[in-house]
Structures are given as structure tokens and as C-alpha cells.
Short mmCIF file of C-alpha atoms in Angstrom, two decimals:
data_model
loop_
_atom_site.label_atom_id
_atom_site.label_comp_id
_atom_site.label_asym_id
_atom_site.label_seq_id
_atom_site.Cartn_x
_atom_site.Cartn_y
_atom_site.Cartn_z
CA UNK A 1 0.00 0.00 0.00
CA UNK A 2 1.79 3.50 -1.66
CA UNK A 3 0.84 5.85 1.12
CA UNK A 4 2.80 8.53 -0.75
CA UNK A 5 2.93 8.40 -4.48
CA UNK A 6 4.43 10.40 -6.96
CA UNK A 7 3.02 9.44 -9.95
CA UNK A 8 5.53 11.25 -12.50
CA UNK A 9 8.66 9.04 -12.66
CA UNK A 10 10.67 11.86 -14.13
CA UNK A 11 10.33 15.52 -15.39
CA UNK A 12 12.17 17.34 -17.84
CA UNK A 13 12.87 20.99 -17.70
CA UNK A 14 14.60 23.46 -19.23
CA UNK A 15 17.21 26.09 -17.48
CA UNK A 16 15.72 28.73 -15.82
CA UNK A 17 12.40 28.01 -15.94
CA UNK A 18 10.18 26.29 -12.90
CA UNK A 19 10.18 22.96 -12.80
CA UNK A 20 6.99 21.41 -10.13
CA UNK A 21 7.06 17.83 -8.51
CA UNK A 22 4.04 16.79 -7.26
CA UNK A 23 2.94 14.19 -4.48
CA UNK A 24 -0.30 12.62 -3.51
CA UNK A 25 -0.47 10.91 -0.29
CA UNK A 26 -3.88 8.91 1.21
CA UNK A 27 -3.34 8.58 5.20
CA UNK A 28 -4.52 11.91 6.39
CA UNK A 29 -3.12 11.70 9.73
CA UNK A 30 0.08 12.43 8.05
CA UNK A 31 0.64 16.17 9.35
CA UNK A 32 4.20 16.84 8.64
CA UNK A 33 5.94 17.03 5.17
CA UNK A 34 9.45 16.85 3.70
CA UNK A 35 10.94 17.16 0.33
CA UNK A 36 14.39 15.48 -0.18
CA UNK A 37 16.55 15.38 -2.92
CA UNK A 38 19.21 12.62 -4.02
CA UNK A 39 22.11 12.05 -6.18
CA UNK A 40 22.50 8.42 -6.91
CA UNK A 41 25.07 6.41 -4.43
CA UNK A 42 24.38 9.46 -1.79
CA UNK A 43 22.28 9.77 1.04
CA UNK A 44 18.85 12.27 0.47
CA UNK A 45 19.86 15.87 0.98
CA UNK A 46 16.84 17.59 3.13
CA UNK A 47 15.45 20.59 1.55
CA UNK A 48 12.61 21.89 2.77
CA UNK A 49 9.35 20.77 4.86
CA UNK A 50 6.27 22.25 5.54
CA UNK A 51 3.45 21.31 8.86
CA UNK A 52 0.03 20.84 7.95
CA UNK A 53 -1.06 23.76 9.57
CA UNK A 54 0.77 26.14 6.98
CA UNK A 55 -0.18 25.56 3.36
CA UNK A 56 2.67 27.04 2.00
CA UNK A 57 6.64 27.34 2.93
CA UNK A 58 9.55 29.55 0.64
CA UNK A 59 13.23 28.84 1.17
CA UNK A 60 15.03 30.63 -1.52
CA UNK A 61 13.72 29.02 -4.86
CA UNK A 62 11.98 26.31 -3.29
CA UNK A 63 8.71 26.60 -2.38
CA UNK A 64 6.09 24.15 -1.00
CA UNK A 65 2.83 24.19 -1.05
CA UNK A 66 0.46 21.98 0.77
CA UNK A 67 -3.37 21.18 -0.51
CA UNK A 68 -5.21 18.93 2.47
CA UNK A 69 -8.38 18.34 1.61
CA UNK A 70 -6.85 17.43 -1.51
CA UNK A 71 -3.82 15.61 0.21
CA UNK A 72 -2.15 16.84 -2.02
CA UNK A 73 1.52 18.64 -2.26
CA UNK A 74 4.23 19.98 -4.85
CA UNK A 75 7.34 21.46 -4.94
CA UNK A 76 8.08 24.32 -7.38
CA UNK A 77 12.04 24.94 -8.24
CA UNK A 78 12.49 28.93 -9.88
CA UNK A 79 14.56 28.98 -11.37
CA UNK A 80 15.32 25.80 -12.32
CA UNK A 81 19.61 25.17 -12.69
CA UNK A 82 21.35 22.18 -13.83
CA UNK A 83 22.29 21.85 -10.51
CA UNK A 84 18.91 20.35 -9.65
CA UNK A 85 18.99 17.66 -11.48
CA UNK A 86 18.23 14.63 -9.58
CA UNK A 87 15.91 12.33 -7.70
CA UNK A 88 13.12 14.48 -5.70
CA UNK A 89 11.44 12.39 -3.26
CA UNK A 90 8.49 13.55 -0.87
CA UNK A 91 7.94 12.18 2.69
CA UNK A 92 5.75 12.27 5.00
CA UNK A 93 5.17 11.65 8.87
CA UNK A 94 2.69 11.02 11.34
CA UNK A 95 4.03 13.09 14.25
CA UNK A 96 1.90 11.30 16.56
CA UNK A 97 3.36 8.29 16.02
CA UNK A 98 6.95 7.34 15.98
CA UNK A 99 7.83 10.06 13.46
CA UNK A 100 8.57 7.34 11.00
CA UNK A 101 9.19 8.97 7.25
CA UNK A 102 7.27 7.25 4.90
CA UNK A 103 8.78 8.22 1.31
CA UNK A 104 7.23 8.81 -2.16
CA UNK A 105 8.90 6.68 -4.77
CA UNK A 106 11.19 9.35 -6.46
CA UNK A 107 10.69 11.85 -9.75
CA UNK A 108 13.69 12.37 -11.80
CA UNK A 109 14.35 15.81 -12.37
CA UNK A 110 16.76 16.57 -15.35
CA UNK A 111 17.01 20.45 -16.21
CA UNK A 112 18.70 21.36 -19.24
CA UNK A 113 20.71 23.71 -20.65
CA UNK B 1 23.20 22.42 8.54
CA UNK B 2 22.84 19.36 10.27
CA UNK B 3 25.51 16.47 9.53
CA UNK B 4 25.53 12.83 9.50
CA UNK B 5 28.19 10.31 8.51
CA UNK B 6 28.81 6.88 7.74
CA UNK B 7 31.57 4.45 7.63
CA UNK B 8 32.46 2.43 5.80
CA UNK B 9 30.98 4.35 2.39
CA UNK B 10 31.57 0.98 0.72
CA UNK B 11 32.70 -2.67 1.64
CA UNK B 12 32.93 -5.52 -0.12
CA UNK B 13 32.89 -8.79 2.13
CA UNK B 14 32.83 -12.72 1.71
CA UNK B 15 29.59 -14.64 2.21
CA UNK B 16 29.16 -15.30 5.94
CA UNK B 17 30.87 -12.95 7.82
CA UNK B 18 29.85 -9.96 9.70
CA UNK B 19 30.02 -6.36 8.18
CA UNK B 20 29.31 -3.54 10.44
CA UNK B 21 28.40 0.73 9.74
CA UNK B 22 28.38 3.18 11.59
CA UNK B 23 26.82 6.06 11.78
CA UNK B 24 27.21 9.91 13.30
CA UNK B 25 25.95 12.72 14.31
CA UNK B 26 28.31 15.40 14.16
CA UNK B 27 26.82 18.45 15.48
CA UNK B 28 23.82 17.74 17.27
CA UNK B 29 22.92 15.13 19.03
CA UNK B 30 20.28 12.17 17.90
CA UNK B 31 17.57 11.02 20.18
CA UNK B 32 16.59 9.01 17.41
CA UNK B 33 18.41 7.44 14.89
CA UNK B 34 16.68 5.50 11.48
CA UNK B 35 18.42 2.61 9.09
CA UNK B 36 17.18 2.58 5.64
CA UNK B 37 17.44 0.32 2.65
CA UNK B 38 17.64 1.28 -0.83
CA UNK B 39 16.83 -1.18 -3.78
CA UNK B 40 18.31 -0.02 -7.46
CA UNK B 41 15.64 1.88 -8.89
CA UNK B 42 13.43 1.91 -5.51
CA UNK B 43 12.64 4.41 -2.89
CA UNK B 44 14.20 3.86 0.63
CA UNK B 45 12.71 1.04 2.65
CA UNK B 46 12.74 2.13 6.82
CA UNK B 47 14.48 -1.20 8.22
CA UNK B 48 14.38 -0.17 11.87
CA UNK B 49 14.48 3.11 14.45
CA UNK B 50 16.60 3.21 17.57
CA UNK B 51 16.52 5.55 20.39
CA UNK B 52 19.28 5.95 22.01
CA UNK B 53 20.28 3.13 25.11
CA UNK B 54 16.73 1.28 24.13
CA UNK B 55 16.77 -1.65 21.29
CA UNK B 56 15.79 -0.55 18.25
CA UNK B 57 12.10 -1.02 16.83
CA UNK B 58 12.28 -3.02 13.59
CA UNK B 59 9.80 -2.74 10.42
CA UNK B 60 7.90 -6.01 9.50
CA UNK B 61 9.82 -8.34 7.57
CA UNK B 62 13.27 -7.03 8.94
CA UNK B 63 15.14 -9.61 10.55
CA UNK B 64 16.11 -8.23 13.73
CA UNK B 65 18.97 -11.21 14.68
CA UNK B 66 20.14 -10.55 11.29
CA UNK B 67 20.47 -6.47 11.27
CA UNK B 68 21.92 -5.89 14.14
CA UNK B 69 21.20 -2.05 15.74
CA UNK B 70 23.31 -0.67 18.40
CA UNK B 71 22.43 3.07 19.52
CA UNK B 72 25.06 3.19 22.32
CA UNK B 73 25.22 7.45 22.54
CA UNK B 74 23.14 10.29 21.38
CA UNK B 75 26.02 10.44 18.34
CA UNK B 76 26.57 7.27 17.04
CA UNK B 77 24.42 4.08 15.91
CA UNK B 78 25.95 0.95 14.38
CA UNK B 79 23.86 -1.47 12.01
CA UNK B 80 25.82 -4.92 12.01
CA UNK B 81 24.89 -7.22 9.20
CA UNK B 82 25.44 -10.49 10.11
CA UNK B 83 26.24 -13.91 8.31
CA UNK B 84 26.32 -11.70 5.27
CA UNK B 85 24.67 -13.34 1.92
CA UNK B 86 24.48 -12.16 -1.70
CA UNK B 87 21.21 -10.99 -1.50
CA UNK B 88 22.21 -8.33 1.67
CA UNK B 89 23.96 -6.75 -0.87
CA UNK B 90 22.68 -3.23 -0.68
CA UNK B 91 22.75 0.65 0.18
CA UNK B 92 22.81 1.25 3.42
CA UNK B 93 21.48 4.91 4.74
CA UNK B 94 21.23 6.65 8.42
CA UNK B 95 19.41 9.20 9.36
CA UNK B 96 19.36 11.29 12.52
CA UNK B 97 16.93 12.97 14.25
CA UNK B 98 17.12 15.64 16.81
CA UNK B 99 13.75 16.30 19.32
CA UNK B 100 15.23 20.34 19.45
CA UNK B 101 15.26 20.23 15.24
CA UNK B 102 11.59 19.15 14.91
CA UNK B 103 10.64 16.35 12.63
CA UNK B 104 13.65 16.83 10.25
CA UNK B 105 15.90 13.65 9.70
CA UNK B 106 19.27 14.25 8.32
CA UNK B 107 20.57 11.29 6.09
CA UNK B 108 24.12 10.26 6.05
CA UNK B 109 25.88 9.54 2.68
CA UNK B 110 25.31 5.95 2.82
CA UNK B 111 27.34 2.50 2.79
CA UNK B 112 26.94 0.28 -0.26
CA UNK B 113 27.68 -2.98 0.69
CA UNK B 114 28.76 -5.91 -1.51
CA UNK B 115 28.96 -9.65 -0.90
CA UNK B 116 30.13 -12.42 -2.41
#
């Protein structure tokens, strides 16, 4: 059972321009959100999060914004660098429980020059 | 930021012996520390979460005499793989958590391991 899905495998974008990556999760008694991002043989690299009582957070050109009663969440990049390009994966945790992350399966993000 | 490492960041070991990783925290300290699997192509699989001086809490299917987690201080946490096999072959990940950092986990680089 996916409890967080992101249902676009990869994404293709092109320099400078904003690149989304969106995440659908069903157990709504997750309440606390995180968006990661990996380069392959590393450990995720945290980048920003965002608590259910907020619907949107800004750190530089990452944004998050969170849609509940759609369960519903994305991350927009502007403006998008080569830089970014990796695996973006979403997680999320039921703080009332043993703050456990439970992760989305991964987009690929390549931006392009 | 917050920073986590591990050790070994790869091994390559013979069928049936023991490998162990470690892994740090090295400015904060972690009430609560997380192992992670990752399968090629897969998102990270939670194996087990430790709080430090309490045995760890493993995820369903994890073989707990097989993993081995030791969270002996609020900075380190060892996974020991035991009677290593082919299929354990792997990459390992940490995280760390800190109760005065919120819900944040910080990932270490990760171990891939390889056996024989």
C-alpha cells in the first residue's frame, strides 16, 4: 500500500524556468511534510518541509505548497539550474506516532541547458 | 546544517561474515536514529528506528537477529549485518533525528555494501 505516491517518474525541464514535482499521499493523519533530494550512491539531501497547519513554505527558490483536503503537495524549483537535477522524493510523517518517514517513490528531475 | 556520517561508504565482504556501519551525528545530538534500505531503482525502505540506550524497533519483515542495531550514545548508531549473503547486498542509509530540530531527519551519505 503506496501511502505517498508520486506518480511522475521523471520531469524534464529546461534552465531557468520552474520545474513542479508533485505528491499525492492517502493517510490523512500524516501532518508533517518533507521534500528530499538525491544524487544516486548518496544519502537524500533535506530541503525543505512544511506542517500541515501552513499551506505554503519559501526557502530561496523552493517553495512548497500543501493542498489537504486534496492531500495533495508539490514542490516548485524557480529557477530551475542544472544543478537540480536529480531524484526528488516527498515524505511524510505522522508526528503522533513514531515520526517514521514514509517516502514517495522518487521523480527524476533533469534540467537542461 | 545538520551532519551525519557513515563508515564504511563501501565494503565488499565474503559470504558469511559480519560487516558492520556506523553512523554519526556530528553536530547535534540524535535522540533518534533511522536505518534505511535502498533497492536499485526503488525508494528507501525504513528497516528499523533506535533511540538511544533502548533496542531498536524493527519494520515487519526485517530480521532483527540478522540487522543488528546498536544506539550506544546520542552520536553514534551501528547497524551490524550479520552472516552476510548475496542478497544483503545493498545501500545502506542513516538518518538522525534531533527532538530540538523538529521532525527533520538528516541522512548520512550511505554504505553500499557488496557480498560475495
Amino acid at each position: 500500500d503506496q501511502q505517498v505516491k508520486q506518480n511522475s517518474p521523471s520531469l524534464s525541464v529546461q534552465e531557468g524556468r520552474i520545474s513542479i514535482l508533485n505528491c499525492d499521499y492517502t493517510n490523512s493523519m500524516f501532518d508533517y511534510f518533507l521534500w528530499y533530494k538525491k544524487y544516486p550512491a548518496e544519502g537524500p539531501t533535506f530541503l525543505i518541509s512544511i506542517s500541515s497547519i501552513k499551506d505554503k513554505n519559501e526557502d530561496g527558490r523552493f517553495t512548497v505548497f500543501l493542498n489537504k483536503s486534496a492531500k495533495h503537495l508539490s514542490l516548485h524549483i524557480v529557477p530551475s539550474q542544472p544543478g537540480d537535477s536529480a531524484v526528488y522524493f516527498c515524505a511524510a510523517i505522522n508526528t503522533g506516532t513514531a515520526s517514521k518517514l514514509t517516502f514517495g517513490t522518487g521523480t527524476r528531475l533533469q534540467v537542461t541547458l | 546544517g545538520a551532519v551525519v556520517s557513515q563508515h564504511p561508504s563501501r565494503v565488499i565482504c565474503k559470504s558469511g561474515t559480519s560487516v558492520k556501519i556506523e553512523c554519526r551525528s556530528l553536530d547535534f545530538q540524535a535522540t533518534t536514529m533511522f536505518w534505511y534500505r535502498q533497492f536499485p531503482k526503488q525508494s528507501l525502505m525504513l528497516m528499523a528506528t533506535s533511540n538511544e540506550g533502548s533496542k531498536a524497533t524493527y519494520e515487519q519483515g526485517v530480521e532483527k537477529d540478522k540487522f543488528l542495531i546498536n544506539h550506544a550514545s546520542l552520536t553514534l548508531s551501528t547497524l551490524t549485518v550479520t552472516s552476510a549473503h548475496p542478497e544483503d547486498s545493498s545501500f545502506y542509509i542513516c538518518s538522525a533525528r534531533s527532538g530540538g530540530r523538529g521532525e527533520t531527519q538528516y541522512f548520512g551519505p550511505g554504505t553500499r555494501l557488496l557480498v560475495l
